[in-house]
Amino acid sequence: KHDQLQTSTKAWPPHAPQQLEPTPELMAELAAASARLESASPEEIISWAHDRFAPYLTMATAFGPEGCVILSMLAKVAPETYVFNLDTGYQFQQTLDLRDRIAEKYGIEVDMLQPELSVPEYEALHGGPLYKTNPNQCCFDRKIKVLRQAAQGKHAWMSGIRRDQSADRAQAAIIGWDKKFNLVKVSPLANFTKKDVWNRILAEDVPYNPLHDQGYPSVGCWPCTRAVTDGETDERAGRWSGTGKTECGLHTIQESEGSGI
Ligand code: SF4
């Protein structure tokens, strides 16, 4: 089923016998849980998700500060959770190195999922790097398609989005139905601020990307990420700068259905 995806070292997690359907009963359950968990700690939210959906609960991480904090929490609450990275082939070396630092500290081996075509194959197919001419297509091919494949056999996925990151993300539910991937979406850090995340990193010595100390508050693929200047307050200002694009499409809220928070 997953033969188009290259995995690194991990065996695929158990495959759910059937996908979840967004029935009225499920939506009502998610809405109630989301409302109840509004004041819960991220660890309590992760525990709830684990109790309700494991072993069909997964997490995608780009090794941002939020992802690293969730990994530190998973290590305490549900260390066996299958975690993967969308390894586009364009990530910074510092990001790739974080995988090993996390594994060493927490024993969590993040699986690196790669698209069907390598970067040279992909660029040859399109006559050059598509991130220059059509970044939406590039993100679709190298992230969204891979996540769709990874979503097969899962019931729920966790992400590190925070409501204070952007106007779009401000609408994120703690627990919601993600139409794009047909999964329950769990956002344990929705109510965390940037300061909360960094307080946790510093207090618990959570490994983080050294690029954050070099002017990169948000790190994506290297061709589409630049350092921000002192005057820029938007922490995502360095992502796809100058293109009008702000998201890779994984967290486009219009395509997700909130749960009535
Ligand atoms: Fe391609 Fe840039 Fe999207 Fe990475 S962030 S997948 S390089 S367009």
Short mmCIF file of N, CA and C and ligand atoms in Angstrom, two decimals, residues 86 88-91 115 119 122-123 129-132 134-144 220-225 239-240 245 247-248, ligand 1:
data_model
loop_
_atom_site.label_atom_id
_atom_site.label_comp_id
_atom_site.label_asym_id
_atom_site.label_seq_id
_atom_site.Cartn_x
_atom_site.Cartn_y
_atom_site.Cartn_z
N LEU A 86 7.96 15.14 6.60
CA LEU A 86 7.84 15.19 5.14
C LEU A 86 9.18 15.64 4.59
N THR A 88 11.18 16.56 2.03
CA THR A 88 11.01 17.03 0.64
C THR A 88 12.28 16.89 -0.19
N GLY A 89 13.41 16.74 0.46
CA GLY A 89 14.69 16.76 -0.26
C GLY A 89 15.29 18.15 -0.28
N TYR A 90 14.53 19.13 0.24
CA TYR A 90 15.02 20.51 0.23
C TYR A 90 15.17 21.05 1.66
N GLN A 91 15.24 20.17 2.65
CA GLN A 91 15.35 20.67 4.03
C GLN A 91 16.80 21.06 4.35
N PRO A 115 9.07 11.84 -1.13
CA PRO A 115 8.20 11.69 -2.30
C PRO A 115 8.75 10.63 -3.24
N VAL A 119 14.90 14.63 -5.73
CA VAL A 119 15.03 16.01 -6.22
C VAL A 119 15.58 16.05 -7.65
N TYR A 122 12.87 14.91 -10.01
CA TYR A 122 11.75 15.86 -10.03
C TYR A 122 12.11 17.11 -10.84
N GLU A 123 13.32 17.61 -10.62
CA GLU A 123 13.73 18.82 -11.34
C GLU A 123 13.95 18.52 -12.82
N PRO A 129 14.00 23.65 -11.05
CA PRO A 129 13.32 23.60 -9.74
C PRO A 129 11.94 24.27 -9.79
N LEU A 130 10.93 23.50 -9.45
CA LEU A 130 9.56 24.01 -9.51
C LEU A 130 9.28 25.04 -8.42
N TYR A 131 10.09 25.01 -7.34
CA TYR A 131 9.84 25.99 -6.28
C TYR A 131 10.00 27.42 -6.78
N LYS A 132 10.74 27.58 -7.90
CA LYS A 132 10.93 28.93 -8.44
C LYS A 132 9.73 29.39 -9.25
N ASN A 134 6.53 27.44 -9.59
CA ASN A 134 5.20 27.00 -9.14
C ASN A 134 5.33 26.34 -7.76
N PRO A 135 5.57 27.17 -6.73
CA PRO A 135 5.78 26.58 -5.40
C PRO A 135 4.57 25.82 -4.88
N ASN A 136 3.37 26.23 -5.27
CA ASN A 136 2.19 25.49 -4.80
C ASN A 136 2.22 24.06 -5.30
N GLN A 137 2.59 23.89 -6.58
CA GLN A 137 2.66 22.53 -7.13
C GLN A 137 3.78 21.74 -6.44
N CYS A 138 4.89 22.41 -6.20
CA CYS A 138 6.02 21.75 -5.55
C CYS A 138 5.62 21.28 -4.15
N CYS A 139 4.95 22.16 -3.38
CA CYS A 139 4.48 21.76 -2.04
C CYS A 139 3.47 20.63 -2.14
N PHE A 140 2.63 20.70 -3.15
CA PHE A 140 1.62 19.65 -3.30
C PHE A 140 2.30 18.31 -3.56
N ASP A 141 3.23 18.30 -4.49
CA ASP A 141 3.88 17.04 -4.86
C ASP A 141 4.78 16.50 -3.75
N ARG A 142 5.46 17.40 -3.04
CA ARG A 142 6.51 16.93 -2.14
C ARG A 142 6.07 16.92 -0.67
N LYS A 143 4.88 17.49 -0.39
CA LYS A 143 4.38 17.43 0.99
C LYS A 143 2.96 16.83 1.05
N ILE A 144 2.02 17.49 0.37
CA ILE A 144 0.61 17.09 0.52
C ILE A 144 0.40 15.64 0.07
N GLY A 220 11.52 26.29 6.97
CA GLY A 220 10.92 25.31 6.06
C GLY A 220 12.00 24.76 5.15
N CYS A 221 11.68 24.57 3.87
CA CYS A 221 12.70 24.14 2.91
C CYS A 221 13.66 25.31 2.64
N TRP A 222 14.93 25.01 2.39
CA TRP A 222 15.90 26.10 2.25
C TRP A 222 15.61 27.03 1.08
N PRO A 223 15.07 26.56 -0.07
CA PRO A 223 14.86 27.52 -1.15
C PRO A 223 13.75 28.52 -0.83
N CYS A 224 12.90 28.20 0.11
CA CYS A 224 11.71 29.01 0.37
C CYS A 224 11.74 29.64 1.76
N THR A 225 12.91 29.72 2.36
CA THR A 225 13.03 30.28 3.71
C THR A 225 14.16 31.30 3.72
N ARG A 239 9.03 32.93 5.14
CA ARG A 239 8.59 31.76 4.38
C ARG A 239 7.99 32.19 3.05
N TRP A 240 8.43 31.67 1.95
CA TRP A 240 7.97 31.99 0.58
C TRP A 240 7.93 33.51 0.39
N LYS A 245 2.59 33.57 -1.18
CA LYS A 245 2.23 32.29 -0.57
C LYS A 245 2.58 32.35 0.91
N GLU A 247 1.36 29.51 3.19
CA GLU A 247 1.22 28.18 3.78
C GLU A 247 1.56 27.13 2.72
N CYS A 248 2.03 25.98 3.16
CA CYS A 248 2.30 24.93 2.18
C CYS A 248 1.03 24.17 1.82
FE1 SF4 B 1 9.02 22.98 -2.69
FE2 SF4 B 1 9.51 25.23 -1.34
FE3 SF4 B 1 7.26 23.81 -0.88
FE4 SF4 B 1 9.65 22.90 -0.12
S1 SF4 B 1 8.57 24.73 0.66
S2 SF4 B 1 8.07 21.71 -1.09
S3 SF4 B 1 10.98 23.59 -1.83
S4 SF4 B 1 7.85 24.93 -2.77
#
